[in-house]
Amino acid sequence: MASVVRTKRTKSAFVTLLGCLLLSYVYAQEDNEEYKGKYLGKLNPYHHQVSGDVWAVDQYTLLLTSFNYDGNGADTFFWAGASNRPGPQGFIVPDEWGKTNILDRYFNRDFTLTLPDNKKITDIKWFAVYDLQSQNTFGDVYIPEEFDPPAPQKISQLSKRSHNVSSGPIVILDSKTISIPQFVYDGQSADTYFWVGLGPQPSSKGHKVPDEYGYMDSLRMYNDEDVMLQLPGDMTVFDVDWLSVFDVKTKSNYGSVIIPDGLNVPPSLIKVIKQTQSLPNCVQLHKRYQVAWEIFGPQITIQLIGQVAEDEYMAFGLSGSEDSSRMEGADVAVAYMDDTRGYTTDYNITAKAPCGKVLGQYKGVCRDELLGGLDSNQLYTAVRENGINIITYRRTLVSSDPGDKDFPVDKPVYVVWALGRLDKTNNEPSFHDLYPRSDVALELNRQEAENTCIDFTESSGKFSQKEPWQKTEIFDRSVRTFKATIGPSGGRRGYQGITGKPSVGLAWYIEGALIPELYLRRGLTYSFRVHGGNNPHSANLYHPLIITDEPHGGYDTLSDLAQSKIRVLAGIELTRRGRPRPTAVGPLCLSKHNGRDRRLDDTFPSFKKFNRTLVQICEPGDGDTLIVSPNSSWPDLVYYHSFTHSNMGWKIHVIDSYTRSSANIAHKLSLLITITTVLFHLL
Ligand SMILES: *[C@@H]1O[C@H](CO)[C@@H](O)[C@H](O)[C@H]1NC(C)=O
Ligand SMILES: *[C@@H]1O[C@H](CO)[C@@H](O)[C@H](O)[C@H]1NC(C)=O
Ligand SMILES: *[C@@H]1O[C@H](CO)[C@@H](O)[C@H](O)[C@H]1NC(C)=O
Ligand SMILES: *[C@@H]1O[C@H](CO)[C@@H](O)[C@H](O)[C@H]1NC(C)=O
């Protein structure tokens, strides 16, 4: 591919660049450097060892590479202006941190500078390192007349061929990012992907592009959605001729677009994280997750490689079913780092719920050791570097623990995988955020090793950062009764985003709202009508309501010692034998996804819109009512929870009066403004 890339780029250089610019471009090519935007030139070096290259990233942004300056000027700044040559008439260009401080020393640095006040590169004639006091230019570069800075380019729309594929005009946002507005596809084909490649028209010789959520699975149905794709690894739009919705099995193109040569688009500037693979087989499970392995004698060595946060786990293992990828019954390793130590704990999944006791028996996602089994995984190495966890472990193909599953070497085997957050209070996995959308079968003992893994790219929130849903408060003196039901926790913008805590997948809905903050006045009496499920045999749908003084919840799963440290304010009594027993239980009232894929929860801009897609099913009957009368002994902040699972409820503010002092409101307002501003900056 590399040689093809080069000819393509050189061609685009001929089309778009002239004279001396071309020379430097070719120079860049020979260095095999990545695309950095449109080249403006070398800084003319006059004083203080100023040197470096300057590129236009987009209309407003310059990229400096290999920049040097000895830092010895007295009053020296990045300086730009529209006069004929650098002089006192100009303005300061803030440094790479957005600051207008006097410049320090730079040694061989790469960074971007954004012109202030929405000024454009086409508004200036020169950019300089300039000393205001001595009015001396230390280095400068000139912007050519008629300069055309890189910008997102609108190209054609997807051709309509079959399976209802269509879109609006596609926009190349930068050298790695493609936006497909109003994308439609019926989702009716089993082996169909976003697919890119070289040549006059789409063919099976191409590369899969992870979907907008990073999944490598066959595409789902899209109904008029705006989709953002990032080309994998170090691939750029200059490396491909077309983008297609392509069925790999039947080699059919359902709709495609030609990506023109020589696009003058911004560079992506996202860093590619190169990695050497040590095991012969590797499969990309998700854009952020790879599994590599080797079978040697009676043992299998497995390496899990994930671009995860420090508090995230990677799970991988054998499916609970012989003919599909199923979580229930699966035998998995949960791998994570705790500071510098790695873990690959052996788990048994008996229900889609965090491990908990159901009538005295452990059920859910439980450690084998808790069930009387053995931890059969032998941790080999564990490192975290560049935001990537690489954890290697070994297991015998046939385990000595009869509860484990065997790794077959004579046929493909269905596997399951997941990424999610750890509950850091006990290092147990909470609900997974990412997990396979379709069945995944691996042939472990292949004749020829297969490696389909791609390089990770530094994650960037530039186009994808999503703020949490707006939180709800119930601050109303007339509301004394609350109906408490159960519903989905709503992805990263829901429970996780609002509370900052990991989620078990379900959460309390109070008066139809996802985990509102409640305000209860001391001296008044309130009742909670509890509809959290009353079947104690259920591993995930038995939720008595309790109120305690700590934010974690899941009282029943805690040790006696941990329980003794918690102040229970309502919902638990002691049996005659001194065991805690919930007092407020009621028939289940559950909001459900109704077949919709919960991995798309983050696409909803608000809880209200999300809630509209749920269906609520309530079992008949009235439940218990939890009566609470906060008094002067209650702290100002308490929490409602499920008795059985942690991280399902949220805050109750205990107040002395329902009048909000104006100071308080002003404070909240300013806080809100700060939060909004921060979010805007993230976007
Ligand atoms: C394709 O679109 C047409 C019109 O929009 C619709 O009637 C038809 O059901 C769609 N077909 C599939 C397979 O979704
Ligand atoms: C895992 O759970 C299943 C079903 O309850 C059981 O048959 C198996 O023995 C368990 N494995 C271990 C290691 O406890
Ligand atoms: C959510 O939907 C349910 C019906 O399913 C409705 O009763 C409730 O009021 C809705 N909540 C909000 C906050 O709109
Ligand atoms: C205050 O509330 C707590 C917890 O509900 C209760 O145990 C206690 O008896 C109450 N105190 C008074 C004086 O009512």
PDB file of N, CA and C and ligand atoms in Angstrom, residues 567 569 629 631 633-634, ligand 4:
ATOM      1  N   ARG A 567     -24.900   4.278  58.079  1.00  0.00           N
ATOM      2  CA  ARG A 567     -26.100   4.644  58.828  1.00  0.00           C
ATOM      3  C   ARG A 567     -27.309   4.443  57.922  1.00  0.00           C
ATOM      4  N   LEU A 569     -31.060   4.935  57.202  1.00  0.00           N
ATOM      5  CA  LEU A 569     -32.082   5.880  57.651  1.00  0.00           C
ATOM      6  C   LEU A 569     -33.483   5.364  57.424  1.00  0.00           C
ATOM      7  N   SER A 629     -39.475  10.307  57.635  1.00  0.00           N
ATOM      8  CA  SER A 629     -39.656  11.613  58.273  1.00  0.00           C
ATOM      9  C   SER A 629     -38.281  12.121  58.668  1.00  0.00           C
ATOM     10  N   ASN A 631     -35.444  14.065  60.240  1.00  0.00           N
ATOM     11  CA  ASN A 631     -35.432  14.913  61.438  1.00  0.00           C
ATOM     12  C   ASN A 631     -34.042  15.510  61.608  1.00  0.00           C
ATOM     13  N   SER A 633     -31.622  14.740  63.214  1.00  0.00           N
ATOM     14  CA  SER A 633     -30.450  13.867  63.281  1.00  0.00           C
ATOM     15  C   SER A 633     -29.964  13.455  61.884  1.00  0.00           C
ATOM     16  N   TRP A 634     -30.765  13.732  60.843  1.00  0.00           N
ATOM     17  CA  TRP A 634     -30.354  13.340  59.479  1.00  0.00           C
ATOM     18  C   TRP A 634     -29.297  14.307  58.962  1.00  0.00           C
TER      19      TRP A 634
HETATM   20  C1  LIG B   4     -34.807  10.660  63.586  1.00  0.00           C
HETATM   21  O1  LIG B   4     -34.742   9.778  62.462  1.00  0.00           O
HETATM   22  C2  LIG B   4     -34.088   8.552  62.740  1.00  0.00           C
HETATM   23  C3  LIG B   4     -33.967   7.799  61.437  1.00  0.00           C
HETATM   24  O2  LIG B   4     -35.164   7.784  60.728  1.00  0.00           O
HETATM   25  C4  LIG B   4     -34.843   7.784  63.791  1.00  0.00           C
HETATM   26  O3  LIG B   4     -34.199   6.570  64.067  1.00  0.00           O
HETATM   27  C5  LIG B   4     -34.925   8.626  65.047  1.00  0.00           C
HETATM   28  O4  LIG B   4     -35.713   7.976  65.991  1.00  0.00           O
HETATM   29  C6  LIG B   4     -35.520   9.992  64.752  1.00  0.00           C
HETATM   30  N1  LIG B   4     -35.403  10.842  65.904  1.00  0.00           N
HETATM   31  C7  LIG B   4     -36.434  11.472  66.426  1.00  0.00           C
HETATM   32  C8  LIG B   4     -36.145  12.344  67.584  1.00  0.00           C
HETATM   33  O5  LIG B   4     -37.567  11.355  65.981  1.00  0.00           O
END
